XYZ file of C-alpha atoms in Angstrom:
327
model
C 12.851 -23.436 9.965
C 14.439 -20.683 8.113
C 14.670 -17.523 9.994
C 14.483 -14.844 7.329
C 14.084 -10.753 7.252
C 12.681 -8.060 6.131
C 14.925 -6.544 3.635
C 12.937 -3.495 3.944
C 13.573 -3.036 7.913
C 16.235 -0.745 7.487
C 14.442 1.635 5.092
C 11.367 1.202 7.529
C 13.308 1.955 10.568
C 15.078 4.820 9.707
C 11.996 6.510 7.954
C 10.503 5.650 11.377
C 13.474 7.064 13.243
C 13.343 10.728 14.320
C 10.208 13.277 14.622
C 9.163 15.316 11.955
C 10.436 18.928 13.599
C 13.796 17.299 13.147
C 13.591 15.939 9.717
C 12.110 19.492 9.236
C 15.414 20.661 10.195
C 17.622 18.400 8.494
C 15.808 17.294 5.146
C 16.742 14.052 3.030
C 17.912 15.170 -0.589
C 16.266 12.744 -1.933
C 12.987 9.891 -1.121
C 14.293 6.632 0.287
C 11.193 4.535 -0.923
C 8.723 5.432 -3.999
C 5.387 3.746 -4.300
C 4.492 3.251 -7.846
C 1.100 2.839 -9.140
C 0.965 0.763 -11.992
C -2.336 0.985 -12.138
C -5.896 2.055 -10.353
C -7.822 -0.501 -11.798
C -8.905 -3.757 -9.943
C -10.912 -6.951 -10.332
C -12.301 -6.447 -6.609
C -15.101 -4.238 -5.241
C -14.229 -3.784 -1.435
C -16.787 -1.709 0.147
C -14.047 0.719 1.869
C -11.569 1.555 -1.185
C -12.148 4.243 -3.637
C -11.468 2.232 -6.331
C -13.960 -0.768 -5.302
C -16.885 1.865 -4.031
C -16.155 4.076 -7.320
C -15.927 7.564 -5.570
C -12.068 8.075 -6.977
C -12.423 10.992 -9.628
C -8.991 10.824 -11.126
C -8.971 9.019 -14.681
C -8.199 4.733 -14.501
C -5.410 3.534 -16.474
C -2.364 1.150 -16.589
C 1.608 3.268 -16.184
C 2.643 3.617 -19.941
C 6.485 2.250 -20.577
C 7.666 5.568 -21.001
C 6.853 6.720 -17.747
C 8.066 3.637 -15.714
C 11.269 4.047 -17.459
C 11.701 8.384 -16.662
C 10.857 7.321 -13.164
C 13.580 4.457 -13.093
C 15.936 7.305 -15.436
C 15.285 9.603 -12.822
C 16.616 7.164 -9.583
C 19.514 5.264 -11.128
C 22.017 4.404 -8.921
C 20.453 5.440 -6.018
C 19.473 1.953 -4.907
C 15.949 2.917 -3.111
C 13.043 0.894 -1.658
C 10.345 0.543 -4.554
C 6.934 -0.214 -3.644
C 4.308 -1.219 -6.134
C 1.328 -0.862 -4.357
C -1.424 1.900 -3.962
C -5.176 2.182 -6.059
C -4.961 -0.901 -7.872
C -4.007 -4.503 -8.545
C -0.489 -4.067 -9.992
C -0.601 -7.859 -11.328
C -3.217 -6.856 -13.748
C -0.034 -4.381 -15.460
C 0.711 -6.695 -18.597
C 4.256 -5.171 -18.218
C 4.626 -6.038 -14.590
C 6.884 -8.654 -14.566
C 9.170 -6.299 -17.317
C 8.755 -3.602 -14.804
C 10.073 -5.406 -11.871
C 12.650 -6.960 -13.624
C 14.347 -3.367 -14.364
C 14.076 -2.399 -11.064
C 16.085 -5.077 -9.305
C 18.242 -4.612 -12.299
C 18.930 -1.384 -11.307
C 19.889 -2.449 -7.940
C 16.450 -1.370 -6.539
C 14.921 -3.095 -3.029
C 11.358 -4.296 -4.703
C 8.223 -5.041 -2.576
C 4.820 -5.982 -4.369
C 1.014 -5.445 -2.937
C -1.375 -8.128 -3.900
C -4.971 -9.342 -3.522
C -3.923 -12.510 -5.045
C -6.452 -12.911 -7.620
C -3.756 -12.738 -10.810
C -1.189 -14.604 -9.041
C -1.135 -18.048 -10.843
C 1.810 -20.466 -10.379
C 3.259 -19.177 -13.768
C 3.352 -15.811 -12.008
C 4.362 -17.161 -8.698
C 7.430 -18.936 -10.621
C 8.533 -15.571 -12.546
C 8.589 -13.259 -8.897
C 10.537 -15.934 -7.462
C 12.869 -16.358 -10.085
C 13.120 -12.634 -10.283
C 13.428 -12.591 -7.216
C 11.702 -9.708 -5.630
C 12.306 -8.760 -2.047
C 9.044 -8.688 -0.612
C 5.301 -9.350 -0.952
C 2.671 -8.889 0.817
C -0.983 -10.447 0.179
C -3.633 -7.652 1.230
C -6.597 -9.297 2.888
C -9.808 -7.858 4.449
C -11.059 -9.411 7.907
C -10.607 -12.308 9.469
C -12.443 -15.066 7.973
C -14.833 -15.809 5.149
C -17.503 -13.896 6.085
C -15.919 -10.993 6.907
C -13.868 -11.249 3.943
C -16.559 -11.568 1.682
C -18.629 -8.530 3.456
C -15.949 -6.012 2.908
C -14.564 -6.791 -0.315
C -17.623 -8.289 -2.094
C -16.096 -11.254 -3.386
C -16.146 -14.934 -2.021
C -11.734 -15.337 -2.119
C -10.674 -15.738 1.060
C -10.180 -19.388 0.981
C -8.640 -19.085 -2.524
C -6.302 -16.160 -1.030
C -5.043 -18.857 1.446
C -4.442 -21.526 -0.941
C -2.552 -19.242 -3.209
C -0.435 -17.746 -0.227
C -0.377 -21.649 0.735
C 1.550 -22.242 -3.373
C 3.907 -19.657 -3.094
C 5.279 -20.247 0.387
C 5.677 -23.946 -0.799
C 7.473 -22.944 -4.086
C 9.685 -20.517 -2.125
C 10.774 -23.494 0.011
C 13.808 -22.718 1.418
C 14.891 -20.065 -0.897
C 15.665 -16.536 0.672
C 13.432 -14.251 -0.951
C 10.527 -12.814 -1.022
C 9.811 -12.271 2.266
C 6.575 -13.139 2.406
C 3.474 -11.426 4.624
C -0.117 -11.569 5.272
C -2.049 -8.257 6.500
C -5.375 -7.629 6.922
C -7.455 -4.918 8.805
C -10.505 -5.363 11.040
C -13.439 -3.425 11.924
C -15.687 -5.302 15.028
C -13.761 -8.699 14.312
C -12.985 -10.283 17.944
C -9.738 -10.702 19.543
C -10.563 -14.595 19.592
C -11.521 -14.166 15.654
C -8.178 -12.481 15.395
C -6.078 -15.060 16.709
C -7.835 -17.792 15.222
C -6.921 -15.974 11.728
C -3.145 -15.460 12.942
C -2.999 -19.372 13.715
C -4.827 -20.413 10.071
C -2.124 -18.001 7.927
C 1.137 -18.067 10.210
C 2.516 -21.110 8.494
C 1.921 -19.266 5.086
C 4.308 -16.268 5.598
C 7.105 -15.012 7.279
C 5.123 -12.126 9.055
C 1.430 -11.005 9.416
C -0.239 -7.734 10.328
C -3.642 -7.029 11.784
C -4.671 -3.394 11.725
C -7.521 -1.020 12.102
C -9.898 -0.419 9.141
C -10.585 3.513 8.466
C -13.325 4.637 6.339
C -12.901 8.265 7.268
C -11.701 8.802 3.966
C -14.570 8.305 2.379
C -17.180 10.480 0.435
C -20.474 8.914 0.939
C -21.982 10.813 -1.527
C -19.149 10.076 -4.129
C -19.313 6.481 -3.872
C -21.117 4.209 -6.473
C -22.890 1.036 -4.789
C -25.991 -0.913 -4.576
C -28.503 0.408 -2.132
C -27.938 -2.772 0.325
C -23.991 -2.296 -0.090
C -24.311 1.720 0.936
C -26.360 0.286 4.434
C -24.056 -2.538 4.963
C -20.700 0.093 4.422
C -23.040 2.939 6.652
C -23.123 -0.281 9.640
C -19.566 -1.332 9.091
C -18.317 2.591 9.508
C -20.110 2.533 12.862
C -18.350 -0.368 14.140
C -15.204 0.757 13.185
C -12.134 0.324 15.667
C -9.760 3.112 14.942
C -8.003 5.175 17.529
C -8.232 8.737 16.480
C -5.048 9.860 16.914
C -3.008 11.742 14.183
C 0.382 9.768 13.811
C 3.928 11.335 13.144
C 3.965 11.607 9.063
C 6.784 9.999 7.321
C 5.339 10.402 4.065
C 6.341 13.875 2.977
C 9.892 13.856 5.074
C 11.068 10.127 3.526
C 9.005 8.702 0.751
C 7.181 9.962 -2.779
C 4.335 8.199 -4.381
C 4.049 8.102 -8.085
C 0.479 7.642 -9.563
C 0.123 5.550 -12.934
C 0.453 9.040 -15.146
C 2.947 10.032 -13.367
C 1.556 12.865 -11.241
C 3.220 12.586 -8.055
C 1.756 12.967 -4.731
C 2.759 13.502 -1.336
C 0.630 10.898 0.690
C 0.079 7.044 -0.309
C -3.637 7.800 0.732
C -4.193 10.112 -1.737
C -6.570 8.678 -4.176
C -8.295 11.967 -5.968
C -5.096 13.947 -6.467
C -5.605 16.309 -3.285
C -1.826 16.324 -2.544
C -0.492 16.982 -5.786
C 2.971 18.061 -6.080
C 4.808 17.370 -9.412
C 4.719 15.091 -12.881
C 7.275 13.063 -14.007
C 6.373 13.819 -17.358
C 7.671 17.212 -16.752
C 10.041 17.539 -13.888
C 12.491 15.408 -12.329
C 12.164 13.895 -9.029
C 14.467 15.647 -7.132
C 12.761 18.519 -8.776
C 9.576 17.573 -6.959
C 11.604 16.238 -4.044
C 12.345 20.121 -3.362
C 9.493 21.929 -4.322
C 8.012 24.874 -2.465
C 4.460 22.889 -2.453
C 6.039 19.582 -0.596
C 8.184 22.230 1.399
C 4.770 23.615 2.477
C 3.328 20.037 3.309
C 6.131 19.249 5.594
C 5.943 22.386 7.642
C 2.454 21.744 8.363
C 3.025 17.952 9.367
C 5.941 18.664 11.447
C 3.528 21.436 13.322
C 1.096 18.335 13.649
C -1.439 20.488 11.786
C -3.204 17.455 10.144
C -6.472 19.120 10.513
C -5.511 21.834 8.198
C -5.936 19.477 5.286
C -8.472 17.840 3.794
C -6.426 14.600 3.003
C -4.743 14.932 6.453
C -7.313 15.201 8.810
C -8.536 11.625 8.191
C -5.321 10.360 9.093
C -5.065 8.179 12.186
C -2.354 5.455 13.189
C -4.536 2.295 12.150
C -1.164 0.079 12.141
C -0.356 -3.005 14.714
C -3.865 -2.158 16.901
C -3.753 -5.446 17.593
C -0.607 -7.409 16.603
C 2.738 -5.337 17.168
C 4.939 -5.872 14.090
C 8.219 -4.271 12.576
C 7.183 -5.247 8.783
C 4.896 -2.303 8.751
C 6.422 1.035 8.172
């Protein structure tokens, strides 16, 4: 059996090394990882997601070509980790293959998150031909019922079929590194173990974390009354350990929205921590902005509670299954 290592591991290990006070005194000259939101549109209606439950207040759309190529122009020659993730389904973007191809041609590491619904065999062939470096299937729950409950769609079995298809097509090729990641609320250890056994042969790494509902504004969501009641019930059963983490976001990463606005946090769905705009600023200028420096000072001092978004941030990764694959 071929043993594969996630090409992003060195970046993740570096970003997670050292504490935030040390990083504040020794700031990076440029971000090591940039998360790119190709769209904040999605075809799923997940209860816990601001996109799915319609609580997201900012405009929706697809990243224009000029915005994407301006990003590439700003980072050319730096060989960064580019992750096509955040608040939408990236494979819905009509230019996704063109953009991934351009990023790879410039020498960057490329990662993609997907719910799997747009991953046809034709799309799989294109991703394998590039190849991208890493792909993660984003799941919810650990079986058909818990997935359907949270994601409002009966797609669990089809998702695993899609993962199996991509895994088989990849064959003995080294790339992409394949991951399956899920979060849970109340699911038992036995159900989690059954999930891991079912998916382990479809990927190179798995991860189970805890679903964090604390970001949600129940007054802003637009769901059916029955869905709201279900969401409230799930929120009462969450398994999140409420401990603020050391923050790697403001010291090592940037997140860019589909319209070019740049935020300090990957979890910022409503532009609460915007630090710039690539339409009128360089990424280097944004990285060294006073606003981002202010966030770094606060988070180096672990003052999460002083910020509206950060006060709801908990360490939800690797709660049940330790894995080096998740940043």
